[in-house]
């Protein structure tokens, strides 16, 4: 049968082991799919947000964000908010195992790779779900962050010259630059992995690929289509590379949808 389990949900529910976690207002709940097995895990202490919920191995990690007034406001006056306070929490599905592991400014993009959560906190950080295992991964500021599905991260990083494409194995020693772009208006920050090769495009109509080496980071189609030169919307779908090209930036004017199943092996989209 069909049974109601909760009245108000957040933006998403996630499965960890035999439980499904979901947010309801400022509360964290879990369910086994039955009304009797649906229970409050933690009240959010009037938190502004307890999302996103991020499965990491057999546990759940989530940022808990507060918004507080700088001082008690006079009656009828809206308070002035201080900067958000963010804590990183973990939960195994019970109140006793739901604990804070770090207090720091936490922001996306969030990527789970090799049993670790990678996130941005001024620089690239990682967490294995413990306080001791929540550490700086590499001294770069990731604007975007994508895993290739084979143990490497790719990130567009802002620097004094513009943006650069970096790759990382999750350690400082294994974090290296691949490509510098001084003109940020050329960039399309979407990236998509196809069988371990990362693809991205730019507004010159060029489709690029990278295997995580400087030698293997190169254009593969210049331009993809002269009539629709702006590459965007790069995605992977069932082992194929899917992307769009448009006549003008931001998808304006005529556009075309492209797909190539052997892009990673042949390196092109012709």
Short mmCIF file of C-alpha atoms in Angstrom, two decimals:
data_model
loop_
_atom_site.label_atom_id
_atom_site.label_comp_id
_atom_site.label_asym_id
_atom_site.label_seq_id
_atom_site.Cartn_x
_atom_site.Cartn_y
_atom_site.Cartn_z
CA UNK A 1 0.00 0.00 0.00
CA UNK A 2 0.84 3.66 -0.05
CA UNK A 3 1.40 5.42 3.28
CA UNK A 4 2.34 9.00 4.13
CA UNK A 5 5.63 9.15 6.01
CA UNK A 6 6.16 12.90 6.45
CA UNK A 7 4.35 16.17 5.81
CA UNK A 8 7.21 18.40 4.67
CA UNK A 9 10.43 17.49 2.92
CA UNK A 10 13.54 19.39 1.89
CA UNK A 11 15.09 19.26 -1.55
CA UNK A 12 16.12 15.61 -1.56
CA UNK A 13 16.26 12.26 0.20
CA UNK A 14 19.29 9.94 0.12
CA UNK A 15 19.80 6.27 0.90
CA UNK A 16 22.54 5.07 3.25
CA UNK A 17 22.67 1.32 3.92
CA UNK A 18 19.08 0.26 4.70
CA UNK A 19 17.86 3.75 5.65
CA UNK A 20 16.66 6.79 3.74
CA UNK A 21 17.49 10.17 5.25
CA UNK A 22 15.52 13.32 4.51
CA UNK A 23 15.27 16.86 5.82
CA UNK A 24 12.01 18.32 7.08
CA UNK A 25 12.44 21.98 7.94
CA UNK A 26 15.37 22.18 10.34
CA UNK A 27 15.11 18.51 11.30
CA UNK A 28 16.89 15.38 10.08
CA UNK A 29 14.74 12.26 9.75
CA UNK A 30 15.32 8.67 8.69
CA UNK A 31 12.98 5.99 7.45
CA UNK A 32 13.00 2.33 6.52
CA UNK A 33 9.93 2.88 4.35
CA UNK A 34 7.32 2.24 7.04
CA UNK A 35 5.47 4.69 9.32
CA UNK A 36 6.79 2.81 12.37
CA UNK A 37 10.36 3.03 11.06
CA UNK A 38 10.23 6.77 10.35
CA UNK A 39 11.87 8.70 13.17
CA UNK A 40 13.43 12.03 14.04
CA UNK A 41 17.21 11.73 14.08
CA UNK A 42 18.09 15.29 15.07
CA UNK A 43 16.41 18.63 15.54
CA UNK A 44 18.34 21.34 13.76
CA UNK A 45 18.42 23.80 16.66
CA UNK A 46 16.62 26.43 14.53
CA UNK A 47 19.18 26.00 11.76
CA UNK A 48 18.63 27.81 8.49
CA UNK A 49 19.58 24.74 6.44
CA UNK A 50 20.72 21.15 6.93
CA UNK A 51 21.24 20.35 3.28
CA UNK A 52 22.57 18.85 1.09
CA UNK A 53 22.56 15.35 2.55
CA UNK A 54 25.66 13.51 1.35
CA UNK A 55 26.16 9.72 1.60
CA UNK A 56 29.83 8.94 2.19
CA UNK A 57 30.46 5.22 2.49
CA UNK A 58 28.19 3.85 5.21
CA UNK A 59 27.52 7.17 6.90
CA UNK A 60 25.78 10.47 6.17
CA UNK A 61 27.49 13.86 6.12
CA UNK A 62 25.68 17.18 5.94
CA UNK A 63 26.42 20.87 6.47
CA UNK A 64 24.28 22.55 9.11
CA UNK A 65 24.01 26.29 8.55
CA UNK A 66 22.80 28.88 11.04
CA UNK A 67 21.83 32.48 10.49
CA UNK A 68 22.00 34.61 13.62
CA UNK A 69 21.36 38.26 14.49
CA UNK A 70 24.38 40.39 15.28
CA UNK A 71 22.54 41.58 18.42
CA UNK A 72 18.99 41.31 19.81
CA UNK A 73 16.88 43.64 17.63
CA UNK A 74 14.48 46.21 19.06
CA UNK A 75 10.78 45.28 18.92
CA UNK A 76 9.45 45.44 15.38
CA UNK A 77 12.93 45.74 13.82
CA UNK A 78 14.33 43.06 11.54
CA UNK A 79 17.70 41.94 12.84
CA UNK A 80 20.96 42.39 10.97
CA UNK A 81 22.32 38.99 10.06
CA UNK A 82 25.90 38.07 10.79
CA UNK A 83 27.70 35.82 8.29
CA UNK A 84 26.41 32.27 8.20
CA UNK A 85 27.88 29.83 10.70
CA UNK A 86 28.33 26.40 9.18
CA UNK A 87 29.07 23.10 10.88
CA UNK A 88 29.82 19.74 9.29
CA UNK A 89 27.90 16.86 10.87
CA UNK A 90 27.76 13.09 10.48
CA UNK A 91 25.05 10.56 11.28
CA UNK A 92 24.69 6.81 11.31
CA UNK A 93 20.92 7.13 11.77
CA UNK A 94 20.52 7.53 15.53
CA UNK A 95 20.62 10.61 17.78
CA UNK A 96 23.65 9.17 19.59
CA UNK A 97 25.69 8.84 16.39
CA UNK A 98 24.67 12.23 14.98
CA UNK A 99 27.55 14.52 15.93
CA UNK A 100 29.35 17.65 14.81
CA UNK A 101 32.80 16.99 13.34
CA UNK A 102 33.87 20.50 12.23
CA UNK A 103 32.85 24.15 12.38
CA UNK A 104 34.01 26.05 9.32
CA UNK A 105 32.65 27.94 6.29
CA UNK A 106 31.49 25.09 4.05
CA UNK A 107 30.25 25.46 0.50
CA UNK A 108 29.81 23.43 -2.64
CA UNK A 109 30.66 22.02 -4.99
CA UNK A 110 30.51 18.73 -3.08
CA UNK A 111 32.04 15.57 -4.54
CA UNK A 112 32.23 12.11 -2.96
CA UNK A 113 35.25 10.11 -4.15
CA UNK A 114 37.26 7.22 -2.71
CA UNK A 115 35.16 7.19 0.46
CA UNK A 116 35.83 10.90 1.13
CA UNK A 117 33.77 14.05 0.85
CA UNK A 118 35.52 16.89 -0.98
CA UNK A 119 34.22 20.42 -0.58
CA UNK A 120 35.21 24.07 -0.67
CA UNK A 121 36.09 26.04 2.46
CA UNK A 122 38.26 28.79 1.04
CA UNK A 123 40.39 25.97 -0.34
CA UNK A 124 39.81 22.32 -1.21
CA UNK A 125 39.03 20.22 1.88
CA UNK A 126 38.22 16.57 2.43
CA UNK A 127 36.50 14.58 5.16
CA UNK A 128 36.20 10.88 5.93
CA UNK A 129 33.39 11.56 8.40
CA UNK A 130 35.59 12.06 11.45
CA UNK A 131 36.96 15.20 13.08
CA UNK A 132 40.55 13.99 12.70
CA UNK A 133 39.94 13.06 9.08
CA UNK A 134 38.53 16.47 8.09
CA UNK A 135 41.59 18.22 6.69
CA UNK A 136 42.88 20.51 3.97
CA UNK A 137 43.29 18.51 0.77
CA UNK A 138 45.02 21.08 -1.45
CA UNK A 139 45.64 24.87 -1.45
CA UNK A 140 43.36 25.64 -4.41
CA UNK A 141 39.96 27.36 -4.55
CA UNK A 142 37.68 25.19 -6.70
CA UNK A 143 35.05 27.10 -8.65
CA UNK A 144 33.74 23.82 -10.05
CA UNK A 145 34.64 20.30 -9.00
CA UNK A 146 33.93 17.03 -10.85
CA UNK A 147 35.18 13.47 -10.38
CA UNK A 148 36.21 11.43 -13.41
CA UNK A 149 34.83 8.30 -11.73
CA UNK A 150 38.29 6.77 -11.54
CA UNK A 151 39.84 8.47 -8.53
CA UNK A 152 40.69 11.92 -9.89
CA UNK A 153 39.10 15.32 -9.41
CA UNK A 154 39.00 18.07 -12.03
CA UNK A 155 38.45 21.67 -10.95
CA UNK A 156 38.30 25.08 -12.50
CA UNK A 157 40.32 27.25 -10.11
CA UNK A 158 40.30 31.03 -9.90
CA UNK A 159 43.75 32.61 -9.78
CA UNK A 160 45.37 35.99 -10.47
CA UNK A 161 45.53 35.27 -14.21
CA UNK A 162 41.93 34.17 -14.65
CA UNK A 163 40.91 30.52 -14.38
CA UNK A 164 42.97 27.36 -14.62
CA UNK A 165 41.99 23.72 -14.98
CA UNK A 166 43.53 21.60 -12.23
CA UNK A 167 43.42 17.91 -11.43
CA UNK A 168 43.82 16.24 -8.05
CA UNK A 169 43.95 12.78 -6.52
CA UNK A 170 42.79 14.32 -3.24
CA UNK A 171 46.26 15.12 -1.89
CA UNK A 172 48.34 18.29 -2.04
CA UNK A 173 51.16 16.43 -3.81
CA UNK A 174 48.79 15.05 -6.43
CA UNK A 175 47.16 18.39 -7.23
CA UNK A 176 48.56 19.99 -10.40
CA UNK A 177 47.51 22.56 -13.04
CA UNK A 178 46.65 21.42 -16.55
CA UNK A 179 45.47 24.44 -18.54
CA UNK A 180 45.46 28.22 -18.01
CA UNK A 181 42.69 30.40 -19.45
CA UNK A 182 43.13 34.17 -19.05
CA UNK A 183 39.81 35.03 -20.71
CA UNK A 184 37.05 33.76 -18.41
CA UNK A 185 34.39 34.75 -20.96
CA UNK A 186 35.62 31.93 -23.20
CA UNK A 187 34.97 29.30 -20.57
CA UNK A 188 32.04 26.99 -20.14
CA UNK A 189 32.52 25.57 -16.67
CA UNK A 190 30.46 22.42 -17.23
CA UNK A 191 32.58 19.26 -17.34
CA UNK A 192 31.58 15.67 -17.94
CA UNK A 193 33.59 12.43 -17.65
CA UNK A 194 33.28 9.68 -20.24
CA UNK A 195 35.21 6.51 -19.33
CA UNK A 196 37.81 8.42 -17.33
CA UNK A 197 38.30 11.27 -19.83
CA UNK A 198 36.99 14.72 -18.89
CA UNK A 199 35.30 16.85 -21.56
CA UNK A 200 34.47 20.58 -21.54
CA UNK A 201 33.83 23.32 -24.09
CA UNK A 202 34.38 27.03 -24.60
CA UNK A 203 32.66 29.90 -26.37
CA UNK A 204 35.07 29.71 -29.32
CA UNK A 205 33.27 26.55 -30.36
CA UNK A 206 36.09 24.30 -29.17
CA UNK A 207 35.46 20.99 -27.46
CA UNK A 208 38.28 19.95 -25.12
CA UNK A 209 39.30 16.72 -23.46
CA UNK A 210 41.67 15.88 -20.61
CA UNK A 211 43.02 12.60 -19.30
CA UNK A 212 44.56 14.30 -16.25
CA UNK A 213 47.92 15.11 -17.87
CA UNK A 214 49.10 18.32 -19.51
CA UNK A 215 49.91 16.40 -22.70
CA UNK A 216 46.46 14.84 -22.72
CA UNK A 217 44.62 18.14 -22.20
CA UNK A 218 43.88 19.35 -25.70
CA UNK A 219 41.13 20.42 -28.10
CA UNK A 220 39.42 17.65 -30.02
CA UNK A 221 37.07 19.63 -32.30
CA UNK A 222 37.67 23.22 -33.54
CA UNK A 223 34.97 24.29 -34.05
CA UNK A 224 32.39 21.58 -33.51
CA UNK A 225 29.96 23.37 -35.84
CA UNK A 226 30.70 26.76 -37.52
CA UNK A 227 26.99 27.69 -37.62
CA UNK A 228 26.51 27.13 -33.87
CA UNK A 229 29.93 27.86 -32.37
CA UNK A 230 29.13 28.09 -28.66
CA UNK A 231 29.61 24.77 -26.83
CA UNK A 232 27.58 24.26 -23.64
CA UNK A 233 25.68 21.73 -21.58
CA UNK A 234 28.40 19.07 -21.65
CA UNK A 235 27.08 15.91 -19.98
CA UNK A 236 27.72 12.19 -19.82
CA UNK A 237 24.84 9.82 -20.47
CA UNK A 238 25.13 6.03 -20.51
CA UNK A 239 28.74 6.11 -21.65
CA UNK A 240 28.17 8.77 -24.31
CA UNK A 241 29.21 12.41 -24.45
CA UNK A 242 26.19 14.68 -24.91
CA UNK A 243 26.40 18.45 -25.42
CA UNK A 244 24.75 21.36 -27.19
CA UNK A 245 26.04 24.06 -29.50
CA UNK A 246 24.26 27.36 -30.03
CA UNK A 247 24.36 30.29 -32.43
CA UNK A 248 24.87 32.82 -29.64
CA UNK A 249 26.10 32.62 -26.00
CA UNK A 250 23.84 31.25 -23.25
CA UNK A 251 21.98 29.02 -25.69
CA UNK A 252 20.35 31.86 -27.64
CA UNK A 253 19.39 31.56 -31.30
CA UNK A 254 19.65 28.27 -33.12
CA UNK A 255 21.06 25.34 -31.20
CA UNK A 256 21.93 21.72 -31.88
CA UNK A 257 22.18 18.64 -29.72
CA UNK A 258 25.19 16.36 -30.19
CA UNK A 259 26.14 12.91 -28.94
CA UNK A 260 29.21 10.74 -29.43
CA UNK A 261 29.60 7.30 -27.89
CA UNK A 262 33.25 6.76 -28.84
CA UNK A 263 34.48 10.23 -27.81
CA UNK A 264 36.78 8.91 -25.10
CA UNK A 265 38.41 6.29 -27.29
CA UNK A 266 38.74 8.30 -30.47
CA UNK A 267 39.11 11.75 -28.91
CA UNK A 268 36.75 13.52 -31.28
CA UNK A 269 33.19 14.33 -32.16
CA UNK A 270 33.30 14.38 -35.89
#
